[in-house]
Amino acid sequence: MRKIKFTKMQAYGNDYVYVNAMEQQIGNPNDLARKVSDRHFGIGSDGLVLICSSEVCDFRMRMFNPDGTEGEMCGNALRSLSKFVYYHGLTDKTELTIETLGGRQHVKLFVEDGQVVNISADIGRPELRPEMVPVITEQEIFMDQPVRVLDQTFYVSSLSWGNPHTVTFLEDVDTFPVEKYGPAIEKLTSVFPKKTNVTFAQVVSGGKIKIREWERGTGETIGCGTGCCTAVVMAHLLGKCGRIVDVEQIGGTLHVEWDEKDHMHMTGPSHVIYEGEYWYEAE
């Protein structure tokens, strides 16, 4: 048995278990991710984040999904990581570069009276090319394409942040049966060769969007930062909104900007839910 110290943090929808892997040895992170993501253990999370040393950035982030697979990058997990290292004295910098499987990410902390009141992450440029999404299509960009799902036709767009995302715009997301259509779109392998995250979005105005998110392998979540960014990119390309948008989700409203260099910036607070210790069997 091995004991680890962990911190559970939430960033507007996503809550992850964070472990300092520079000072603690983690034997089997895939198995640990499955354990800490099981809500029956009373820890429960959208996944596990290991904070590691990096030779090219301030820190390296390894993110694991609830099923134990290693993921590329999550914007909300990235923002909380920056708060973790600042609060735990691992850095005194307020602007950090974080190494992820999806590339180098840039995070800025806004500190007032020693407290981090807001966090902004530059999660880079979205990939629109079908070979990078990935998606099965003859279209140069898979945008607003009619796709038959169960008994309805949806107009679906796709892009990638290192992991695939789709978005479909609806008149009303509040009453939409996400549990019915979310998994059907996620597993639509005739279009998406890999399972995809599914964003259902409603454009309220040119500066406001509401979303509900179906996360692949997990189900409906209370929020998703990259899902918010996906909705803004596609809504802007379709002429539905501007480049600066507040995205309302169950977990709260995230401020999203798509700058003139086509980089996405997401800003919002992050909260420490609790800290504790966890015993688990490790190889």
PDB file of C-alpha atoms in Angstrom:
ATOM      1  CA  MET A   1       0.000   0.000   0.000  1.00  0.00           C
ATOM      2  CA  ARG A   2       1.158   3.511  -0.733  1.00  0.00           C
ATOM      3  CA  LYS A   3      -0.069   6.804   0.721  1.00  0.00           C
ATOM      4  CA  ILE A   4      -0.282   9.937  -1.376  1.00  0.00           C
ATOM      5  CA  LYS A   5      -1.207  13.486  -0.512  1.00  0.00           C
ATOM      6  CA  PHE A   6      -3.690  15.053  -2.895  1.00  0.00           C
ATOM      7  CA  THR A   7      -5.643  18.233  -3.438  1.00  0.00           C
ATOM      8  CA  LYS A   8      -9.051  18.311  -5.070  1.00  0.00           C
ATOM      9  CA  MET A   9      -9.682  21.485  -7.060  1.00  0.00           C
ATOM     10  CA  GLN A  10     -12.523  22.741  -9.224  1.00  0.00           C
ATOM     11  CA  ALA A  11     -12.424  25.226 -12.091  1.00  0.00           C
ATOM     12  CA  TYR A  12     -15.902  26.159 -13.270  1.00  0.00           C
ATOM     13  CA  GLY A  13     -17.198  22.693 -13.931  1.00  0.00           C
ATOM     14  CA  ASN A  14     -14.204  20.373 -13.904  1.00  0.00           C
ATOM     15  CA  ASP A  15     -12.915  19.011 -10.625  1.00  0.00           C
ATOM     16  CA  TYR A  16      -9.639  17.089 -10.617  1.00  0.00           C
ATOM     17  CA  VAL A  17      -7.477  15.371  -8.031  1.00  0.00           C
ATOM     18  CA  TYR A  18      -3.990  16.965  -8.092  1.00  0.00           C
ATOM     19  CA  VAL A  19      -0.869  15.132  -6.935  1.00  0.00           C
ATOM     20  CA  ASN A  20       2.631  16.572  -6.663  1.00  0.00           C
ATOM     21  CA  ALA A  21       4.572  13.861  -8.510  1.00  0.00           C
ATOM     22  CA  MET A  22       7.868  15.692  -8.044  1.00  0.00           C
ATOM     23  CA  GLU A  23       7.890  14.892  -4.335  1.00  0.00           C
ATOM     24  CA  GLN A  24       5.853  11.681  -4.312  1.00  0.00           C
ATOM     25  CA  GLN A  25       6.421   8.455  -6.218  1.00  0.00           C
ATOM     26  CA  ILE A  26       3.401   7.288  -8.212  1.00  0.00           C
ATOM     27  CA  GLY A  27       3.641   3.620  -9.143  1.00  0.00           C
ATOM     28  CA  ASN A  28       0.681   3.168 -11.468  1.00  0.00           C
ATOM     29  CA  PRO A  29      -1.015   6.470 -12.398  1.00  0.00           C
ATOM     30  CA  ASN A  30      -3.508   4.802 -14.751  1.00  0.00           C
ATOM     31  CA  ASP A  31      -4.866   2.611 -11.972  1.00  0.00           C
ATOM     32  CA  LEU A  32      -4.773   5.455  -9.468  1.00  0.00           C
ATOM     33  CA  ALA A  33      -6.803   7.633 -11.866  1.00  0.00           C
ATOM     34  CA  ARG A  34      -9.520   4.985 -12.040  1.00  0.00           C
ATOM     35  CA  LYS A  35      -9.642   4.780  -8.242  1.00  0.00           C
ATOM     36  CA  VAL A  36      -9.745   8.489  -7.427  1.00  0.00           C
ATOM     37  CA  SER A  37     -12.293   9.106 -10.180  1.00  0.00           C
ATOM     38  CA  ASP A  38     -14.720   6.590  -8.678  1.00  0.00           C
ATOM     39  CA  ARG A  39     -17.183   8.726  -6.739  1.00  0.00           C
ATOM     40  CA  HIS A  40     -18.023   5.789  -4.439  1.00  0.00           C
ATOM     41  CA  PHE A  41     -14.635   6.338  -2.780  1.00  0.00           C
ATOM     42  CA  GLY A  42     -15.750   9.768  -1.634  1.00  0.00           C
ATOM     43  CA  ILE A  43     -13.002  11.476  -3.609  1.00  0.00           C
ATOM     44  CA  GLY A  44     -14.603  11.554  -7.042  1.00  0.00           C
ATOM     45  CA  SER A  45     -13.301  13.663  -9.870  1.00  0.00           C
ATOM     46  CA  ASP A  46     -13.157  14.195 -13.599  1.00  0.00           C
ATOM     47  CA  GLY A  47      -9.680  12.709 -13.474  1.00  0.00           C
ATOM     48  CA  LEU A  48      -6.178  12.817 -12.046  1.00  0.00           C
ATOM     49  CA  VAL A  49      -3.532  15.459 -12.674  1.00  0.00           C
ATOM     50  CA  LEU A  50       0.120  14.762 -11.917  1.00  0.00           C
ATOM     51  CA  ILE A  51       2.397  17.769 -11.479  1.00  0.00           C
ATOM     52  CA  CYS A  52       5.833  16.843 -12.811  1.00  0.00           C
ATOM     53  CA  SER A  53       9.131  18.593 -13.445  1.00  0.00           C
ATOM     54  CA  SER A  54       9.887  19.797 -16.964  1.00  0.00           C
ATOM     55  CA  GLU A  55      13.114  20.507 -18.833  1.00  0.00           C
ATOM     56  CA  VAL A  56      11.460  22.967 -21.228  1.00  0.00           C
ATOM     57  CA  CYS A  57       8.695  24.624 -19.156  1.00  0.00           C
ATOM     58  CA  ASP A  58       8.011  25.621 -15.561  1.00  0.00           C
ATOM     59  CA  PHE A  59       6.092  22.380 -14.954  1.00  0.00           C
ATOM     60  CA  ARG A  60       4.722  19.397 -16.840  1.00  0.00           C
ATOM     61  CA  MET A  61       1.107  18.298 -16.519  1.00  0.00           C
ATOM     62  CA  ARG A  62       0.018  14.693 -16.996  1.00  0.00           C
ATOM     63  CA  MET A  63      -3.749  14.373 -17.079  1.00  0.00           C
ATOM     64  CA  PHE A  64      -5.631  11.076 -16.739  1.00  0.00           C
ATOM     65  CA  ASN A  65      -9.286  10.458 -17.591  1.00  0.00           C
ATOM     66  CA  PRO A  66     -11.680   8.629 -15.238  1.00  0.00           C
ATOM     67  CA  ASP A  67     -11.163   5.396 -17.194  1.00  0.00           C
ATOM     68  CA  GLY A  68      -7.414   5.582 -16.536  1.00  0.00           C
ATOM     69  CA  THR A  69      -6.325   6.621 -20.025  1.00  0.00           C
ATOM     70  CA  GLU A  70      -3.918   9.528 -20.331  1.00  0.00           C
ATOM     71  CA  GLY A  71      -5.404  12.632 -21.939  1.00  0.00           C
ATOM     72  CA  GLU A  72      -3.828  15.422 -23.922  1.00  0.00           C
ATOM     73  CA  MET A  73      -4.960  18.567 -22.174  1.00  0.00           C
ATOM     74  CA  CYS A  74      -7.864  20.165 -20.306  1.00  0.00           C
ATOM     75  CA  GLY A  75      -8.035  23.928 -19.994  1.00  0.00           C
ATOM     76  CA  ASN A  76      -9.717  23.919 -16.591  1.00  0.00           C
ATOM     77  CA  ALA A  77      -7.265  21.341 -15.226  1.00  0.00           C
ATOM     78  CA  LEU A  78      -4.434  23.507 -16.543  1.00  0.00           C
ATOM     79  CA  ARG A  79      -5.714  26.617 -14.765  1.00  0.00           C
ATOM     80  CA  SER A  80      -6.117  24.813 -11.439  1.00  0.00           C
ATOM     81  CA  LEU A  81      -2.607  23.384 -11.732  1.00  0.00           C
ATOM     82  CA  SER A  82      -1.168  26.896 -11.859  1.00  0.00           C
ATOM     83  CA  LYS A  83      -3.010  27.782  -8.653  1.00  0.00           C
ATOM     84  CA  PHE A  84      -1.804  24.577  -6.981  1.00  0.00           C
ATOM     85  CA  VAL A  85       1.898  25.274  -7.620  1.00  0.00           C
ATOM     86  CA  TYR A  86       1.508  28.898  -6.502  1.00  0.00           C
ATOM     87  CA  TYR A  87      -0.342  28.082  -3.274  1.00  0.00           C
ATOM     88  CA  HIS A  88       1.970  25.202  -2.382  1.00  0.00           C
ATOM     89  CA  GLY A  89       5.099  27.309  -2.767  1.00  0.00           C
ATOM     90  CA  LEU A  90       6.434  25.459  -5.810  1.00  0.00           C
ATOM     91  CA  THR A  91       6.753  28.798  -7.612  1.00  0.00           C
ATOM     92  CA  ASP A  92       6.294  32.499  -6.949  1.00  0.00           C
ATOM     93  CA  LYS A  93       5.713  33.286 -10.611  1.00  0.00           C
ATOM     94  CA  THR A  94       2.305  34.523 -11.761  1.00  0.00           C
ATOM     95  CA  GLU A  95       2.926  33.738 -15.436  1.00  0.00           C
ATOM     96  CA  LEU A  96       3.727  30.107 -16.149  1.00  0.00           C
ATOM     97  CA  THR A  97       4.398  27.863 -19.107  1.00  0.00           C
ATOM     98  CA  ILE A  98       3.056  24.337 -18.685  1.00  0.00           C
ATOM     99  CA  GLU A  99       4.134  21.349 -20.770  1.00  0.00           C
ATOM    100  CA  THR A 100       1.262  19.045 -21.827  1.00  0.00           C
ATOM    101  CA  LEU A 101       0.765  16.345 -24.434  1.00  0.00           C
ATOM    102  CA  GLY A 102      -1.162  18.965 -26.411  1.00  0.00           C
ATOM    103  CA  GLY A 103       1.830  21.320 -26.455  1.00  0.00           C
ATOM    104  CA  ARG A 104       3.130  24.204 -24.349  1.00  0.00           C
ATOM    105  CA  GLN A 105       0.371  26.150 -22.613  1.00  0.00           C
ATOM    106  CA  HIS A 106       0.560  29.612 -21.036  1.00  0.00           C
ATOM    107  CA  VAL A 107      -1.238  30.526 -17.815  1.00  0.00           C
ATOM    108  CA  LYS A 108      -1.513  33.845 -15.968  1.00  0.00           C
ATOM    109  CA  LEU A 109      -2.549  34.247 -12.321  1.00  0.00           C
ATOM    110  CA  PHE A 110      -4.263  37.404 -11.087  1.00  0.00           C
ATOM    111  CA  VAL A 111      -3.299  37.873  -7.439  1.00  0.00           C
ATOM    112  CA  GLU A 112      -4.836  40.321  -4.956  1.00  0.00           C
ATOM    113  CA  ASP A 113      -3.638  40.469  -1.317  1.00  0.00           C
ATOM    114  CA  GLY A 114      -1.894  37.133  -1.741  1.00  0.00           C
ATOM    115  CA  GLN A 115      -5.017  35.423  -3.096  1.00  0.00           C
ATOM    116  CA  VAL A 116      -5.475  34.121  -6.638  1.00  0.00           C
ATOM    117  CA  VAL A 117      -8.762  35.705  -7.700  1.00  0.00           C
ATOM    118  CA  ASN A 118      -8.709  34.755 -11.379  1.00  0.00           C
ATOM    119  CA  ILE A 119      -6.763  32.576 -13.787  1.00  0.00           C
ATOM    120  CA  SER A 120      -6.379  32.970 -17.534  1.00  0.00           C
ATOM    121  CA  ALA A 121      -5.087  30.202 -19.789  1.00  0.00           C
ATOM    122  CA  ASP A 122      -3.952  30.529 -23.385  1.00  0.00           C
ATOM    123  CA  ILE A 123      -4.758  27.067 -24.735  1.00  0.00           C
ATOM    124  CA  GLY A 124      -3.488  27.803 -28.216  1.00  0.00           C
ATOM    125  CA  ARG A 125      -5.111  27.482 -31.604  1.00  0.00           C
ATOM    126  CA  PRO A 126      -7.891  25.042 -32.418  1.00  0.00           C
ATOM    127  CA  GLU A 127      -7.173  22.512 -35.156  1.00  0.00           C
ATOM    128  CA  LEU A 128      -9.797  22.591 -37.888  1.00  0.00           C
ATOM    129  CA  ARG A 129      -8.196  20.172 -40.339  1.00  0.00           C
ATOM    130  CA  PRO A 130     -10.116  16.854 -40.533  1.00  0.00           C
ATOM    131  CA  GLU A 131      -6.948  14.769 -40.225  1.00  0.00           C
ATOM    132  CA  MET A 132      -6.247  16.478 -36.901  1.00  0.00           C
ATOM    133  CA  VAL A 133      -9.768  16.441 -35.442  1.00  0.00           C
ATOM    134  CA  PRO A 134     -10.039  13.474 -36.379  1.00  0.00           C
ATOM    135  CA  VAL A 135     -13.215  13.071 -38.402  1.00  0.00           C
ATOM    136  CA  ILE A 136     -14.227  11.039 -41.443  1.00  0.00           C
ATOM    137  CA  THR A 137     -15.263  13.529 -44.101  1.00  0.00           C
ATOM    138  CA  GLU A 138     -14.442  14.737 -47.593  1.00  0.00           C
ATOM    139  CA  GLN A 139     -14.960  18.313 -46.453  1.00  0.00           C
ATOM    140  CA  GLU A 140     -11.908  20.543 -46.018  1.00  0.00           C
ATOM    141  CA  ILE A 141     -13.344  21.685 -42.675  1.00  0.00           C
ATOM    142  CA  PHE A 142     -16.038  19.714 -40.881  1.00  0.00           C
ATOM    143  CA  MET A 143     -18.349  22.617 -40.060  1.00  0.00           C
ATOM    144  CA  ASP A 144     -22.134  22.685 -39.745  1.00  0.00           C
ATOM    145  CA  GLN A 145     -22.467  19.280 -41.416  1.00  0.00           C
ATOM    146  CA  PRO A 146     -25.821  17.434 -41.278  1.00  0.00           C
ATOM    147  CA  VAL A 147     -25.437  14.199 -39.321  1.00  0.00           C
ATOM    148  CA  ARG A 148     -28.235  11.741 -38.647  1.00  0.00           C
ATOM    149  CA  VAL A 149     -28.289  10.676 -35.003  1.00  0.00           C
ATOM    150  CA  LEU A 150     -31.017   8.264 -33.889  1.00  0.00           C
ATOM    151  CA  ASP A 151     -34.271   9.976 -34.918  1.00  0.00           C
ATOM    152  CA  GLN A 152     -32.927  13.481 -35.576  1.00  0.00           C
ATOM    153  CA  THR A 153     -30.554  15.308 -37.885  1.00  0.00           C
ATOM    154  CA  PHE A 154     -28.046  17.596 -36.199  1.00  0.00           C
ATOM    155  CA  TYR A 155     -25.734  20.143 -37.786  1.00  0.00           C
ATOM    156  CA  VAL A 156     -22.388  19.229 -36.265  1.00  0.00           C
ATOM    157  CA  SER A 157     -18.999  20.959 -36.344  1.00  0.00           C
ATOM    158  CA  SER A 158     -15.704  19.501 -35.142  1.00  0.00           C
ATOM    159  CA  LEU A 159     -12.238  20.640 -34.144  1.00  0.00           C
ATOM    160  CA  SER A 160      -9.441  19.509 -31.859  1.00  0.00           C
ATOM    161  CA  TRP A 161      -7.464  20.785 -28.886  1.00  0.00           C
ATOM    162  CA  GLY A 162      -5.314  17.673 -29.024  1.00  0.00           C
ATOM    163  CA  ASN A 163      -8.492  15.740 -28.227  1.00  0.00           C
ATOM    164  CA  PRO A 164     -11.596  15.739 -30.464  1.00  0.00           C
ATOM    165  CA  HIS A 165     -14.570  18.022 -29.800  1.00  0.00           C
ATOM    166  CA  THR A 166     -17.842  18.540 -31.613  1.00  0.00           C
ATOM    167  CA  VAL A 167     -20.536  21.160 -31.214  1.00  0.00           C
ATOM    168  CA  THR A 168     -24.124  21.402 -32.404  1.00  0.00           C
ATOM    169  CA  PHE A 169     -26.265  24.518 -31.931  1.00  0.00           C
ATOM    170  CA  LEU A 170     -29.798  24.240 -30.552  1.00  0.00           C
ATOM    171  CA  GLU A 171     -32.665  26.597 -29.853  1.00  0.00           C
ATOM    172  CA  ASP A 172     -32.843  25.557 -26.174  1.00  0.00           C
ATOM    173  CA  VAL A 173     -30.187  23.552 -24.337  1.00  0.00           C
ATOM    174  CA  ASP A 174     -31.924  23.608 -20.945  1.00  0.00           C
ATOM    175  CA  THR A 175     -34.609  21.106 -21.913  1.00  0.00           C
ATOM    176  CA  PHE A 176     -32.545  19.095 -24.401  1.00  0.00           C
ATOM    177  CA  PRO A 177     -32.204  15.314 -23.658  1.00  0.00           C
ATOM    178  CA  VAL A 178     -28.400  15.247 -23.434  1.00  0.00           C
ATOM    179  CA  GLU A 179     -28.338  11.698 -22.028  1.00  0.00           C
ATOM    180  CA  LYS A 180     -30.127  10.420 -25.144  1.00  0.00           C
ATOM    181  CA  TYR A 181     -28.115  12.084 -27.891  1.00  0.00           C
ATOM    182  CA  GLY A 182     -24.766  12.717 -26.175  1.00  0.00           C
ATOM    183  CA  PRO A 183     -23.565   9.086 -26.144  1.00  0.00           C
ATOM    184  CA  ALA A 184     -24.985   8.477 -29.619  1.00  0.00           C
ATOM    185  CA  ILE A 185     -22.855  11.277 -31.074  1.00  0.00           C
ATOM    186  CA  GLU A 186     -19.821  10.299 -28.979  1.00  0.00           C
ATOM    187  CA  LYS A 187     -19.872   6.769 -30.419  1.00  0.00           C
ATOM    188  CA  LEU A 188     -20.754   7.722 -34.007  1.00  0.00           C
ATOM    189  CA  THR A 189     -17.719   5.921 -35.416  1.00  0.00           C
ATOM    190  CA  SER A 190     -18.949   6.268 -38.995  1.00  0.00           C
ATOM    191  CA  VAL A 191     -18.069   9.969 -38.634  1.00  0.00           C
ATOM    192  CA  PHE A 192     -15.707  10.094 -35.639  1.00  0.00           C
ATOM    193  CA  PRO A 193     -13.157   7.251 -35.718  1.00  0.00           C
ATOM    194  CA  LYS A 194     -12.319   8.048 -32.109  1.00  0.00           C
ATOM    195  CA  LYS A 195     -14.870   8.863 -29.444  1.00  0.00           C
ATOM    196  CA  THR A 196     -15.523  12.580 -29.251  1.00  0.00           C
ATOM    197  CA  ASN A 197     -16.535  15.113 -26.613  1.00  0.00           C
ATOM    198  CA  VAL A 198     -19.938  16.577 -27.451  1.00  0.00           C
ATOM    199  CA  THR A 199     -20.986  20.180 -26.812  1.00  0.00           C
ATOM    200  CA  PHE A 200     -24.626  21.242 -27.153  1.00  0.00           C
ATOM    201  CA  ALA A 201     -24.776  25.037 -27.432  1.00  0.00           C
ATOM    202  CA  GLN A 202     -27.351  27.806 -27.552  1.00  0.00           C
ATOM    203  CA  VAL A 203     -26.396  31.294 -28.763  1.00  0.00           C
ATOM    204  CA  VAL A 204     -28.214  33.729 -26.469  1.00  0.00           C
ATOM    205  CA  SER A 205     -26.625  36.846 -27.982  1.00  0.00           C
ATOM    206  CA  GLY A 206     -23.475  37.947 -29.782  1.00  0.00           C
ATOM    207  CA  GLY A 207     -21.641  37.943 -26.458  1.00  0.00           C
ATOM    208  CA  LYS A 208     -23.260  35.039 -24.621  1.00  0.00           C
ATOM    209  CA  ILE A 209     -23.563  31.300 -25.229  1.00  0.00           C
ATOM    210  CA  LYS A 210     -25.049  28.563 -23.046  1.00  0.00           C
ATOM    211  CA  ILE A 211     -23.705  25.023 -23.259  1.00  0.00           C
ATOM    212  CA  ARG A 212     -24.200  21.553 -21.880  1.00  0.00           C
ATOM    213  CA  GLU A 213     -21.341  19.111 -22.246  1.00  0.00           C
ATOM    214  CA  TRP A 214     -21.249  15.365 -22.797  1.00  0.00           C
ATOM    215  CA  GLU A 215     -17.713  14.213 -21.998  1.00  0.00           C
ATOM    216  CA  ARG A 216     -16.576  11.065 -23.743  1.00  0.00           C
ATOM    217  CA  GLY A 217     -16.393   8.072 -21.444  1.00  0.00           C
ATOM    218  CA  THR A 218     -17.882  10.048 -18.543  1.00  0.00           C
ATOM    219  CA  GLY A 219     -21.342  11.406 -19.332  1.00  0.00           C
ATOM    220  CA  GLU A 220     -22.782  14.856 -18.860  1.00  0.00           C
ATOM    221  CA  THR A 221     -20.488  17.144 -16.880  1.00  0.00           C
ATOM    222  CA  ILE A 222     -21.194  20.383 -15.071  1.00  0.00           C
ATOM    223  CA  GLY A 223     -18.664  22.176 -17.231  1.00  0.00           C
ATOM    224  CA  CYS A 224     -15.835  21.929 -19.747  1.00  0.00           C
ATOM    225  CA  GLY A 225     -13.381  24.669 -20.648  1.00  0.00           C
ATOM    226  CA  THR A 226     -12.425  23.281 -24.045  1.00  0.00           C
ATOM    227  CA  GLY A 227     -16.112  22.680 -24.760  1.00  0.00           C
ATOM    228  CA  CYS A 228     -16.712  26.377 -24.095  1.00  0.00           C
ATOM    229  CA  CYS A 229     -13.896  27.316 -26.470  1.00  0.00           C
ATOM    230  CA  THR A 230     -15.197  24.921 -29.126  1.00  0.00           C
ATOM    231  CA  ALA A 231     -18.622  26.575 -28.998  1.00  0.00           C
ATOM    232  CA  VAL A 232     -17.137  30.065 -29.342  1.00  0.00           C
ATOM    233  CA  VAL A 233     -14.874  29.139 -32.290  1.00  0.00           C
ATOM    234  CA  MET A 234     -17.650  27.550 -34.295  1.00  0.00           C
ATOM    235  CA  ALA A 235     -20.285  30.134 -33.383  1.00  0.00           C
ATOM    236  CA  HIS A 236     -17.932  32.887 -34.546  1.00  0.00           C
ATOM    237  CA  LEU A 237     -17.065  31.077 -37.794  1.00  0.00           C
ATOM    238  CA  LEU A 238     -20.788  30.633 -38.459  1.00  0.00           C
ATOM    239  CA  GLY A 239     -21.447  34.328 -37.811  1.00  0.00           C
ATOM    240  CA  LYS A 240     -23.396  33.764 -34.595  1.00  0.00           C
ATOM    241  CA  CYS A 241     -21.170  35.669 -32.131  1.00  0.00           C
ATOM    242  CA  GLY A 242     -18.066  37.801 -31.742  1.00  0.00           C
ATOM    243  CA  ARG A 243     -14.599  36.829 -30.515  1.00  0.00           C
ATOM    244  CA  ILE A 244     -15.257  37.775 -26.871  1.00  0.00           C
ATOM    245  CA  VAL A 245     -17.986  35.667 -25.291  1.00  0.00           C
ATOM    246  CA  ASP A 246     -19.205  34.637 -21.846  1.00  0.00           C
ATOM    247  CA  VAL A 247     -20.114  30.957 -21.895  1.00  0.00           C
ATOM    248  CA  GLU A 248     -22.669  29.830 -19.341  1.00  0.00           C
ATOM    249  CA  GLN A 249     -22.528  26.227 -18.180  1.00  0.00           C
ATOM    250  CA  ILE A 250     -23.903  24.348 -15.188  1.00  0.00           C
ATOM    251  CA  GLY A 251     -20.657  24.910 -13.265  1.00  0.00           C
ATOM    252  CA  GLY A 252     -20.602  28.671 -13.862  1.00  0.00           C
ATOM    253  CA  THR A 253     -19.799  31.226 -16.544  1.00  0.00           C
ATOM    254  CA  LEU A 254     -16.397  31.111 -18.235  1.00  0.00           C
ATOM    255  CA  HIS A 255     -15.025  34.135 -20.096  1.00  0.00           C
ATOM    256  CA  VAL A 256     -13.623  33.128 -23.503  1.00  0.00           C
ATOM    257  CA  GLU A 257     -11.690  35.219 -26.027  1.00  0.00           C
ATOM    258  CA  TRP A 258     -10.467  34.217 -29.480  1.00  0.00           C
ATOM    259  CA  ASP A 259      -7.722  36.734 -30.253  1.00  0.00           C
ATOM    260  CA  GLU A 260      -6.535  38.014 -33.625  1.00  0.00           C
ATOM    261  CA  LYS A 261      -3.714  35.441 -33.641  1.00  0.00           C
ATOM    262  CA  ASP A 262      -6.420  32.756 -33.304  1.00  0.00           C
ATOM    263  CA  HIS A 263      -5.338  31.770 -29.804  1.00  0.00           C
ATOM    264  CA  MET A 264      -8.077  30.909 -27.314  1.00  0.00           C
ATOM    265  CA  HIS A 265      -8.003  32.446 -23.832  1.00  0.00           C
ATOM    266  CA  MET A 266     -10.276  31.184 -21.071  1.00  0.00           C
ATOM    267  CA  THR A 267     -10.577  33.060 -17.777  1.00  0.00           C
ATOM    268  CA  GLY A 268     -12.296  32.163 -14.528  1.00  0.00           C
ATOM    269  CA  PRO A 269     -11.581  31.306 -10.896  1.00  0.00           C
ATOM    270  CA  SER A 270     -10.528  27.985  -9.418  1.00  0.00           C
ATOM    271  CA  HIS A 271     -11.376  26.643  -5.961  1.00  0.00           C
ATOM    272  CA  VAL A 272      -9.712  24.203  -3.593  1.00  0.00           C
ATOM    273  CA  ILE A 273     -12.403  21.777  -2.474  1.00  0.00           C
ATOM    274  CA  TYR A 274     -10.311  19.841   0.016  1.00  0.00           C
ATOM    275  CA  GLU A 275      -6.931  18.295   0.687  1.00  0.00           C
ATOM    276  CA  GLY A 276      -6.263  14.868   2.122  1.00  0.00           C
ATOM    277  CA  GLU A 277      -4.382  11.582   1.939  1.00  0.00           C
ATOM    278  CA  TYR A 278      -5.266   8.442   0.024  1.00  0.00           C
ATOM    279  CA  TRP A 279      -3.989   4.867   0.412  1.00  0.00           C
ATOM    280  CA  TYR A 280      -3.825   2.675  -2.658  1.00  0.00           C
ATOM    281  CA  GLU A 281      -2.136  -0.440  -3.936  1.00  0.00           C
ATOM    282  CA  ALA A 282       0.739   0.388  -6.238  1.00  0.00           C
ATOM    283  CA  GLU A 283       3.162  -1.697  -8.240  1.00  0.00           C
TER     284      GLU A 283
END
